[in-house]
PDB file of C-alpha atoms and ligand atoms in Angstrom:
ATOM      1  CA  UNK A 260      82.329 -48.894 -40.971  1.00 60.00           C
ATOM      2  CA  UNK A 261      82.653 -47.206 -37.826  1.00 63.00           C
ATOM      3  CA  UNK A 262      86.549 -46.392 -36.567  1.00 88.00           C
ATOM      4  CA  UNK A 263      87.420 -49.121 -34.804  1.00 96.00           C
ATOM      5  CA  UNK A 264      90.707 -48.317 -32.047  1.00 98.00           C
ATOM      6  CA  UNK A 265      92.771 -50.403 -29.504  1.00 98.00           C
ATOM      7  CA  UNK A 266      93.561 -48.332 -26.331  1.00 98.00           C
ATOM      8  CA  UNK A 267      96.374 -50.431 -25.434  1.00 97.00           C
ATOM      9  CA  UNK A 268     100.356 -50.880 -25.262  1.00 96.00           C
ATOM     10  CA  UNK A 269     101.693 -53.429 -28.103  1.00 94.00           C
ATOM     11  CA  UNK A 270     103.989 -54.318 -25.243  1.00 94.00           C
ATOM     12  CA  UNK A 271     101.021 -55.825 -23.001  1.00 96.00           C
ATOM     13  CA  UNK A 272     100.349 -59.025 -22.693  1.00 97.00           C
ATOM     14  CA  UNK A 273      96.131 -57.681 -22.690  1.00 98.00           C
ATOM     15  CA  UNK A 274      96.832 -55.625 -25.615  1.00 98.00           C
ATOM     16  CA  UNK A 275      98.190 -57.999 -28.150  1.00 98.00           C
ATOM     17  CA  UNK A 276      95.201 -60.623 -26.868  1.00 98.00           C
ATOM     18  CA  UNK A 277      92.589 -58.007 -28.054  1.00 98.00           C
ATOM     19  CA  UNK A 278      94.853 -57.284 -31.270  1.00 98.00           C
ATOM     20  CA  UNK A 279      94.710 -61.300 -32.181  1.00 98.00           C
ATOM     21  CA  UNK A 280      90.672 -61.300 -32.432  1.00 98.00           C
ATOM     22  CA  UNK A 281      90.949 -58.061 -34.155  1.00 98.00           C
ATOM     23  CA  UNK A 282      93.530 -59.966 -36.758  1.00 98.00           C
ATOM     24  CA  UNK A 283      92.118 -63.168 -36.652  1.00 98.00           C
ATOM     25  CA  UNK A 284      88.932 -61.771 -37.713  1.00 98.00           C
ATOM     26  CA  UNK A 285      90.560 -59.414 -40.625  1.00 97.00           C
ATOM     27  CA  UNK A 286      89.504 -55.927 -38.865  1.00 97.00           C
ATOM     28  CA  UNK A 287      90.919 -53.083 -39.779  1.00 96.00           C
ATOM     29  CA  UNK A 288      91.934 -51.104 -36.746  1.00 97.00           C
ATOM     30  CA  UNK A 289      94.175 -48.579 -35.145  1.00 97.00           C
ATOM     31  CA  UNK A 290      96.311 -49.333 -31.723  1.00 97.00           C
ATOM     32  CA  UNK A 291      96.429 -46.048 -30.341  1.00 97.00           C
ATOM     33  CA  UNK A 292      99.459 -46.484 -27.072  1.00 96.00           C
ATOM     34  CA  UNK A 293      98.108 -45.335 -23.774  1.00 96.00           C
ATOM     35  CA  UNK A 294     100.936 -45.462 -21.217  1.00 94.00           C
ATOM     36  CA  UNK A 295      99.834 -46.680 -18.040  1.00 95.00           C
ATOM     37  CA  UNK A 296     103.003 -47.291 -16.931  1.00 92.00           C
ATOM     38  CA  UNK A 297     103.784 -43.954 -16.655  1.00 92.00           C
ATOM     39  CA  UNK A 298     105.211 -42.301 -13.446  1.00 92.00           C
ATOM     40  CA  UNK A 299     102.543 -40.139 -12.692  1.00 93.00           C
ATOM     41  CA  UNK A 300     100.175 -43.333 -13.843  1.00 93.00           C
ATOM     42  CA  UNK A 301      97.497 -43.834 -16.530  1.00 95.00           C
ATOM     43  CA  UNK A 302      96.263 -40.328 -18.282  1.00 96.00           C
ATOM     44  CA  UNK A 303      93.103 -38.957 -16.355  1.00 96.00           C
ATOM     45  CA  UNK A 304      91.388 -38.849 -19.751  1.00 96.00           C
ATOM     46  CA  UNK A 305      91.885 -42.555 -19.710  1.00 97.00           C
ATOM     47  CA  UNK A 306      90.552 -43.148 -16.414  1.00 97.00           C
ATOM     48  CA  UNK A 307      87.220 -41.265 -17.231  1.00 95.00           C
ATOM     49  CA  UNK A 308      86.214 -44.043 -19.897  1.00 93.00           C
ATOM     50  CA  UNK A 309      88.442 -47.094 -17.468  1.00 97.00           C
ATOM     51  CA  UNK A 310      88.563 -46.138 -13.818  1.00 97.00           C
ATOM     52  CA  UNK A 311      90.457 -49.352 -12.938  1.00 97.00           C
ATOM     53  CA  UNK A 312      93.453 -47.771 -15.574  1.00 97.00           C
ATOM     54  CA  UNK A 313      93.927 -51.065 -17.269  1.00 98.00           C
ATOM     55  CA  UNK A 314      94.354 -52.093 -21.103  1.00 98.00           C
ATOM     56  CA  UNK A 315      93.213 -52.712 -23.384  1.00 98.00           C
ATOM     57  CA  UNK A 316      90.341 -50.777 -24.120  1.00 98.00           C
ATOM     58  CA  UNK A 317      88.218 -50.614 -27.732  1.00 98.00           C
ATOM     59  CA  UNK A 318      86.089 -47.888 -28.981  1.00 98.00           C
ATOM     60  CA  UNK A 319      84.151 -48.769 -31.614  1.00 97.00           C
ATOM     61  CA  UNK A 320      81.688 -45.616 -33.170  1.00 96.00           C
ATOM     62  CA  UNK A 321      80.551 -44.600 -29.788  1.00 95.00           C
ATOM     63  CA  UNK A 322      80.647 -47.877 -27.937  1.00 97.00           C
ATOM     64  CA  UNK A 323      83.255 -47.984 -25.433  1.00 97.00           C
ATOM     65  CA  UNK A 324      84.619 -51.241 -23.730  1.00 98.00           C
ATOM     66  CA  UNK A 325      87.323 -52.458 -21.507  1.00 98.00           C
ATOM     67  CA  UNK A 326      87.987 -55.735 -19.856  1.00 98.00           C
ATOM     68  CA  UNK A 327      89.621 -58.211 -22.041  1.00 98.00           C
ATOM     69  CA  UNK A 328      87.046 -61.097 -22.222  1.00 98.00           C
ATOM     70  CA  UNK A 329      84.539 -59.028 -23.065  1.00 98.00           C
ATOM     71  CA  UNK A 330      86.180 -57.435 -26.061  1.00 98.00           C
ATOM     72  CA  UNK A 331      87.209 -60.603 -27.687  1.00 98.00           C
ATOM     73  CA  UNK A 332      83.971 -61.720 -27.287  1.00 98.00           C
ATOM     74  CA  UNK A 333      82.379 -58.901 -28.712  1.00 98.00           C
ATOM     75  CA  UNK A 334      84.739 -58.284 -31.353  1.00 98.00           C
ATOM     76  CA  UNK A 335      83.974 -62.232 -32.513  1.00 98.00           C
ATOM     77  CA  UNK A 336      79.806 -61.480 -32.394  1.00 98.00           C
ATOM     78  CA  UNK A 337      80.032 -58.117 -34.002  1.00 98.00           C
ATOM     79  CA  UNK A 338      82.549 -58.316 -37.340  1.00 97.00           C
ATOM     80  CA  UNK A 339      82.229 -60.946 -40.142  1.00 97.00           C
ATOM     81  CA  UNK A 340      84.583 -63.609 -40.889  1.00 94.00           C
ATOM     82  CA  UNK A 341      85.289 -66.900 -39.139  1.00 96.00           C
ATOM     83  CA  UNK A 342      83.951 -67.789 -35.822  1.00 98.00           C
ATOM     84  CA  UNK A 343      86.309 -67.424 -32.962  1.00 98.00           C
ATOM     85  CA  UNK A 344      83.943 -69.437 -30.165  1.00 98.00           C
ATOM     86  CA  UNK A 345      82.692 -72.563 -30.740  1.00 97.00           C
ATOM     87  CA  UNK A 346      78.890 -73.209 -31.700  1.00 97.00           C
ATOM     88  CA  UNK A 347      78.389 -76.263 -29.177  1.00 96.00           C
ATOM     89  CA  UNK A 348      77.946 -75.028 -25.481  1.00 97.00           C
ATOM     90  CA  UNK A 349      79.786 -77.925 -23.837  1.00 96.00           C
ATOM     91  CA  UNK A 350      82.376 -77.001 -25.624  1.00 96.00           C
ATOM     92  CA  UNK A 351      82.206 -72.927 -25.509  1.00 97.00           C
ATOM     93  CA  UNK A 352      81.826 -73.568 -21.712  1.00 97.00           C
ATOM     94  CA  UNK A 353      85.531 -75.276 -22.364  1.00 97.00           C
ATOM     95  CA  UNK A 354      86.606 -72.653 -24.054  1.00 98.00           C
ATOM     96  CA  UNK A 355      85.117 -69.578 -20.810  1.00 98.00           C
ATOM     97  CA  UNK A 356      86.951 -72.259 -18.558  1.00 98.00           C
ATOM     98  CA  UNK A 357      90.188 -72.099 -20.114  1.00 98.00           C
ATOM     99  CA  UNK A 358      89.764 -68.157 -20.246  1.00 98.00           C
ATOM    100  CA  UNK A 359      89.214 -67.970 -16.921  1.00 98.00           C
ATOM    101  CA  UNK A 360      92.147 -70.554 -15.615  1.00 98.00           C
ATOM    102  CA  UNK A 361      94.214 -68.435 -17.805  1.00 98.00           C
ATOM    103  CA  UNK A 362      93.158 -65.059 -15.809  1.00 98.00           C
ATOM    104  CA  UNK A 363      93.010 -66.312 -12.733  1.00 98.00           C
ATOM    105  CA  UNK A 364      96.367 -68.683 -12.385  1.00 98.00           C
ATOM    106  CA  UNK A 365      98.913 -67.824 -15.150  1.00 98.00           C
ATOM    107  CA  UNK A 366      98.949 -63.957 -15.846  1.00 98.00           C
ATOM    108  CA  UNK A 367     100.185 -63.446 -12.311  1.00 98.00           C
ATOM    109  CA  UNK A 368     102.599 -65.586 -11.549  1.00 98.00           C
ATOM    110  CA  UNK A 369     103.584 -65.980 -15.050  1.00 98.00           C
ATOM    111  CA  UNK A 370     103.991 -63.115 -16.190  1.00 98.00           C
ATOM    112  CA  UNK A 371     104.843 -60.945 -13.252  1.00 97.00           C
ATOM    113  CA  UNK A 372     105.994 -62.871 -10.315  1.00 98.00           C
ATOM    114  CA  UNK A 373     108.204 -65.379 -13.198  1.00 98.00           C
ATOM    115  CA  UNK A 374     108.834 -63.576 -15.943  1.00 97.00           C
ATOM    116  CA  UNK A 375     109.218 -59.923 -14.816  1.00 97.00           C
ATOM    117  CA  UNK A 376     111.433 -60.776 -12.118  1.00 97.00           C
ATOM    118  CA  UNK A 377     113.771 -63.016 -14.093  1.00 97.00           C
ATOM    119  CA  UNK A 378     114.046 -61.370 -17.480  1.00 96.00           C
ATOM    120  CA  UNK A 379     112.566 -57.622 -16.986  1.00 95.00           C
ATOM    121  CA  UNK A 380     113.910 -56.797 -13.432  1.00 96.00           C
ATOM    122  CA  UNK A 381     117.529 -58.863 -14.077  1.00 94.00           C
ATOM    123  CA  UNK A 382     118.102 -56.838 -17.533  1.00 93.00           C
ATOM    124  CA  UNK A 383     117.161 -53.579 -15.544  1.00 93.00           C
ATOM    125  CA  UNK A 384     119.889 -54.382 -13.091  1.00 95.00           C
ATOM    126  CA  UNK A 385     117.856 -54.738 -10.055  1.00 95.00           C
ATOM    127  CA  UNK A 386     117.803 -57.623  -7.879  1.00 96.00           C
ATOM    128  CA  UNK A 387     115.296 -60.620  -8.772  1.00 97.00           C
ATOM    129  CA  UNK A 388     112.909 -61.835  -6.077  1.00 98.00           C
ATOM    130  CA  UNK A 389     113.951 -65.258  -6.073  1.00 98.00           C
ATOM    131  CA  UNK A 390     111.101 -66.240  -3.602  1.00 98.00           C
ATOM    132  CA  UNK A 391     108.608 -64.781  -5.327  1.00 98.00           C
ATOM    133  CA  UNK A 392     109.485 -67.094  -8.397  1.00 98.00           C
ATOM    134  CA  UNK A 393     109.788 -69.515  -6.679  1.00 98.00           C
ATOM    135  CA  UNK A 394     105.899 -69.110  -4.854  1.00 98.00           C
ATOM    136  CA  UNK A 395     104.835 -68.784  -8.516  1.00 98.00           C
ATOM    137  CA  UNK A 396     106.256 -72.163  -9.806  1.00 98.00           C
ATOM    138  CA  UNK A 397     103.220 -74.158  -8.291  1.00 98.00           C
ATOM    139  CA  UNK A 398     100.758 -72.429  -9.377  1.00 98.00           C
ATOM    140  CA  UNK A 399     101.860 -72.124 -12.831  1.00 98.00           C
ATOM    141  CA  UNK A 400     102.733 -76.149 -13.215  1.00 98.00           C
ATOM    142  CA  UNK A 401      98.785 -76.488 -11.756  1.00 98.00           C
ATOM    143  CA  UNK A 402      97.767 -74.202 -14.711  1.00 98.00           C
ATOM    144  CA  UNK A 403      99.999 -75.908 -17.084  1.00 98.00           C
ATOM    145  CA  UNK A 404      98.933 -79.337 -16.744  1.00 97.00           C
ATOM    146  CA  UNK A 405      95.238 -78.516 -16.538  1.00 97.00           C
ATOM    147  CA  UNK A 406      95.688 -76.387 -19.866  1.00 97.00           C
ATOM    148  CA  UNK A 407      97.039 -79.710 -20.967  1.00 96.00           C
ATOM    149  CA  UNK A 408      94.892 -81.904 -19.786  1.00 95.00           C
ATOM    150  CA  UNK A 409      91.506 -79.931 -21.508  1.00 95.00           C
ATOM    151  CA  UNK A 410      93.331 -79.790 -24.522  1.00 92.00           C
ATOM    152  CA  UNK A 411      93.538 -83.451 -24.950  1.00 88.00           C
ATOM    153  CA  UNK A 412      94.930 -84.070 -28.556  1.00 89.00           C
ATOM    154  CA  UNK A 413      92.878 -82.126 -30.535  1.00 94.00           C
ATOM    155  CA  UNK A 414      95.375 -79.285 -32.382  1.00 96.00           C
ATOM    156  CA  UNK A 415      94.243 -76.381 -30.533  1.00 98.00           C
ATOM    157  CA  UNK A 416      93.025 -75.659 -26.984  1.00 97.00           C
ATOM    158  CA  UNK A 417      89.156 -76.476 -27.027  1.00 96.00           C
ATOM    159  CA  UNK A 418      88.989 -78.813 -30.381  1.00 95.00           C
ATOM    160  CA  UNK A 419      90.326 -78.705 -34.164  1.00 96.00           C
ATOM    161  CA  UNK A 420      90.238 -74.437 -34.756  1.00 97.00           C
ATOM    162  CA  UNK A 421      91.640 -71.545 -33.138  1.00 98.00           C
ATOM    163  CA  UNK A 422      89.459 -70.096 -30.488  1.00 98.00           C
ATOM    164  CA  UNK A 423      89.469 -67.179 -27.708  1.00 98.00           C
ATOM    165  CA  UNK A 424      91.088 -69.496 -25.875  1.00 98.00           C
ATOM    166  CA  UNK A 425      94.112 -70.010 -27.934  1.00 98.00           C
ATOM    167  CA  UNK A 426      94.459 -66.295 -28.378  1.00 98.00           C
ATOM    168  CA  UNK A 427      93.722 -65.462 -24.630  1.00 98.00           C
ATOM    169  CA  UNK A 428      96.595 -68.448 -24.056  1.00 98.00           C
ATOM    170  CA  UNK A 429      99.427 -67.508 -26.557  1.00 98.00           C
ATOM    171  CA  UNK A 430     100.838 -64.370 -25.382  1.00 98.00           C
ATOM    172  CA  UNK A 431     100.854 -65.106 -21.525  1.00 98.00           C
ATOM    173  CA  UNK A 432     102.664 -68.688 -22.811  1.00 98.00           C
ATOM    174  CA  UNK A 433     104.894 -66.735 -24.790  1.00 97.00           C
ATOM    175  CA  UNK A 434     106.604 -64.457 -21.823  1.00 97.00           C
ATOM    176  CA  UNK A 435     106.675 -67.285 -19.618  1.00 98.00           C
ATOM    177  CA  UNK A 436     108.944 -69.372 -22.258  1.00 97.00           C
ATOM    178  CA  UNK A 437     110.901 -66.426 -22.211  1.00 96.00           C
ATOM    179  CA  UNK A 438     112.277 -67.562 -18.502  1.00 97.00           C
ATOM    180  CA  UNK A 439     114.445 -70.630 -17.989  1.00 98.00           C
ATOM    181  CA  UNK A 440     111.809 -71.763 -15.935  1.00 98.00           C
ATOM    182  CA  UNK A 441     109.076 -71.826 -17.594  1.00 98.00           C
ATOM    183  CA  UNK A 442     110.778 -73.273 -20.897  1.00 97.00           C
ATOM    184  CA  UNK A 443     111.598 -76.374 -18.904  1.00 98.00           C
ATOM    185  CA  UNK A 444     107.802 -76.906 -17.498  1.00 98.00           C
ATOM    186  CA  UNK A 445     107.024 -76.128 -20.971  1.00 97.00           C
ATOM    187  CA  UNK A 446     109.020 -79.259 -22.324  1.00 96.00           C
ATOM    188  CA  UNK A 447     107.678 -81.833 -19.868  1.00 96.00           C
ATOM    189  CA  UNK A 448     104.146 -81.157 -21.509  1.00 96.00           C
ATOM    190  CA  UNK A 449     105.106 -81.996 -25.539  1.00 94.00           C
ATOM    191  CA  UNK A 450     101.479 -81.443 -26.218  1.00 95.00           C
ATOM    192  CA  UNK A 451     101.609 -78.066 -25.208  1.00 96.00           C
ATOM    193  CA  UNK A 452     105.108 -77.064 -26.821  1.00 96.00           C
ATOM    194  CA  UNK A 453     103.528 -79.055 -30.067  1.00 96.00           C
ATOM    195  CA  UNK A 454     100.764 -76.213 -29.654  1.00 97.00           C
ATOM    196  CA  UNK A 455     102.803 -73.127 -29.187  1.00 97.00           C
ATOM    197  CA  UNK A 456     104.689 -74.476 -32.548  1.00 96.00           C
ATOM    198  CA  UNK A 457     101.399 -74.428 -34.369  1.00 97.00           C
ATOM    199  CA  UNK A 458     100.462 -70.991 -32.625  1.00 98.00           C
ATOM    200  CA  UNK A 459     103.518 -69.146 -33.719  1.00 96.00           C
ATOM    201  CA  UNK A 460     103.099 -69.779 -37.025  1.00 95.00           C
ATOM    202  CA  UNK A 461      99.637 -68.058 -37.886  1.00 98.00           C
ATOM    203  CA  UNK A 462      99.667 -64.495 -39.729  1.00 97.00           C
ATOM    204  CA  UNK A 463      98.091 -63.018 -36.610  1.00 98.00           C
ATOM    205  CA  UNK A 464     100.591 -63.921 -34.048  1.00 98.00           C
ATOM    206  CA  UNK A 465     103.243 -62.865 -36.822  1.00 97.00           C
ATOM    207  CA  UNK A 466     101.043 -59.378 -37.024  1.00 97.00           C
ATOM    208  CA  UNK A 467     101.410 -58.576 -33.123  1.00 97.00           C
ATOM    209  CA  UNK A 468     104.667 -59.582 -31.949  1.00 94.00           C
ATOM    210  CA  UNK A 469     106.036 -57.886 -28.719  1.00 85.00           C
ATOM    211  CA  UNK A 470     108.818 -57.077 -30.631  1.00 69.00           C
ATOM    212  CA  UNK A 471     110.188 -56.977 -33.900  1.00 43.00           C
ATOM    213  CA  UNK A 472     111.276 -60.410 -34.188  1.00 43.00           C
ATOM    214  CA  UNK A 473     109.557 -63.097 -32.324  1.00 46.00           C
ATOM    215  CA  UNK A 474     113.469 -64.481 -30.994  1.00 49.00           C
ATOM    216  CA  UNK A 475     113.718 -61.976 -27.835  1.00 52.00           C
ATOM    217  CA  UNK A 476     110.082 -60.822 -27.185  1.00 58.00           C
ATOM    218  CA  UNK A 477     109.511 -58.358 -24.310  1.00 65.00           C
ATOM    219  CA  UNK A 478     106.406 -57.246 -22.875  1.00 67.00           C
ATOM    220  CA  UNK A 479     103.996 -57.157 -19.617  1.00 71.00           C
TER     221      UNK A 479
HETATM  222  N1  GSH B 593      91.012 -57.610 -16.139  1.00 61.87           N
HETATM  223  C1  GSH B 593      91.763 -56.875 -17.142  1.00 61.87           C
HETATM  224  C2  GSH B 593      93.238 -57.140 -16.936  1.00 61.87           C
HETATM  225  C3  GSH B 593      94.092 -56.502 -18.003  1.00 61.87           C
HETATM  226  C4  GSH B 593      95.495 -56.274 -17.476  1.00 61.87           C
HETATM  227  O1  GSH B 593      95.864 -56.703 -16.369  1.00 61.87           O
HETATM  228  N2  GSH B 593      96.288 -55.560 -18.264  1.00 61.87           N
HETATM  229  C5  GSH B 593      97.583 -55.194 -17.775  1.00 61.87           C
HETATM  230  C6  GSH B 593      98.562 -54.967 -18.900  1.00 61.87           C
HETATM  231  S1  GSH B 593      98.854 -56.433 -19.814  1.00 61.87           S
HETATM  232  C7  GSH B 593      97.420 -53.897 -17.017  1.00 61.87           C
HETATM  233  O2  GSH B 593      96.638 -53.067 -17.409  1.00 61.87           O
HETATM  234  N3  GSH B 593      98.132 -53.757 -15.887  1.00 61.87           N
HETATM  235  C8  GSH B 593      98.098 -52.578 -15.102  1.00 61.87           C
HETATM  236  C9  GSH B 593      97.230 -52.691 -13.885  1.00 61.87           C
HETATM  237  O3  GSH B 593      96.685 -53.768 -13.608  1.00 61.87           O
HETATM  238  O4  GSH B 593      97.086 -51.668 -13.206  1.00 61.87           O
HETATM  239  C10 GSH B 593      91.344 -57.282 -18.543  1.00 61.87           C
HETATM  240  O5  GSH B 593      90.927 -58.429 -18.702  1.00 61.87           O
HETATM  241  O6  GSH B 593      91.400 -56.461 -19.446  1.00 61.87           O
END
């Protein structure tokens, strides 16, 4: 089989999304750690293949890809082993739609206007943004209790198995938990905490932890 490597940071949110297909689907593949956070930015030769300088990225043989959503999904069409989208459309359109809320209303303010500020910024010893959190609160209950609304009851975010969605979901939920703040929006929706319970526990979310235990996880 052709080499198969993550361009990535096992510290990114991005990174360990890409990494959970890759697991879920039993590939066997490298993370090779591209620092974009670097002072003088990301390397140039990194730029050549990704000129927007963001992870992850996946070579496979000689096919080069970045952007997230489109390396799940090809990473689910090309290797063997158990489906990661559903078959049905309606549902598979669920399953986009979640992606996409997730994208476009949690990373953000989750993750960097919530999370960064409170946990990354305080334990750096700058001074938190306390606005900005709170601008992001909104926006992040919004994307909350639509995430929990789709879900319904079924176990997992678009029906009764894991999809993209509940891989693209897990790691941005995870940060966000990590802040006061988001553990207490996270308890008025049981359904969802129920779901993060059932999340933690698979092999692949064991396999890609931020950190080396999952108790004080730290990443972007
Ligand atoms: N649209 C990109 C977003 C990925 C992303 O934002 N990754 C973060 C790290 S988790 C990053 O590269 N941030 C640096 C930047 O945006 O310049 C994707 O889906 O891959």
């Amino acid at each position: 089989m052709a080499m198969i490597k993550l361009l990535g940071l096992r510290i990114s949110v991005y990174t360990r999304i890409a990494s959970l297909a890759l697991e879920e689907k039993g590939v066997d593949y490298e993370l090779e750690e591209v620092d974009i956070f670097a002072d003088n930015g990301p390397p140039e030769e990194y730029l050549a293949h990704n000129p927007f300088g963001t992870i992850p990225s996946l070579i496979h043989g000689d096919f080069y890809l970045y952007e997230t959503g489109a390396i799940t999904r090809y990473i689910d069409e090309t290797f063997p082993g158990v489906a990661l989208q559903p078959a049905r459309s309606a549902q598979r359109a669920r399953m986009n739609q979640i992606i996409s809320i997730l994208d476009c209303y949690t990373y953000k303010p989750m993750v960097w206007d919530i999370y960064v500020q409170r946990i990354v910024v305080a334990e750096g010893g700058g001074k938190t943004d306390e606005a900005l959190i709170a601008s992001a609160l909104p926006t992040s209950q919004n994307a909350l209790q639509q995430l929990d609304e789709l879900r319904e009851d079924n176990e997992f975010l678009t029906g009764e198995v894991v999809t993209l969605a509940d891989l693209h979901a897990y790691p941005i939920l995870r940060l966000f938990v990590e802040t006061p703040e988001g553990q207490a929006m996270l308890d008025s929706f049981p359904r969802l905490q129920q779901w993060m319970t059932t999340m933690q526990d698979r092999a692949s979310v064991r396999a890609t932890s931020f950190a080396s235990t999952d108790e004080t996880e730290n990443g972007f």
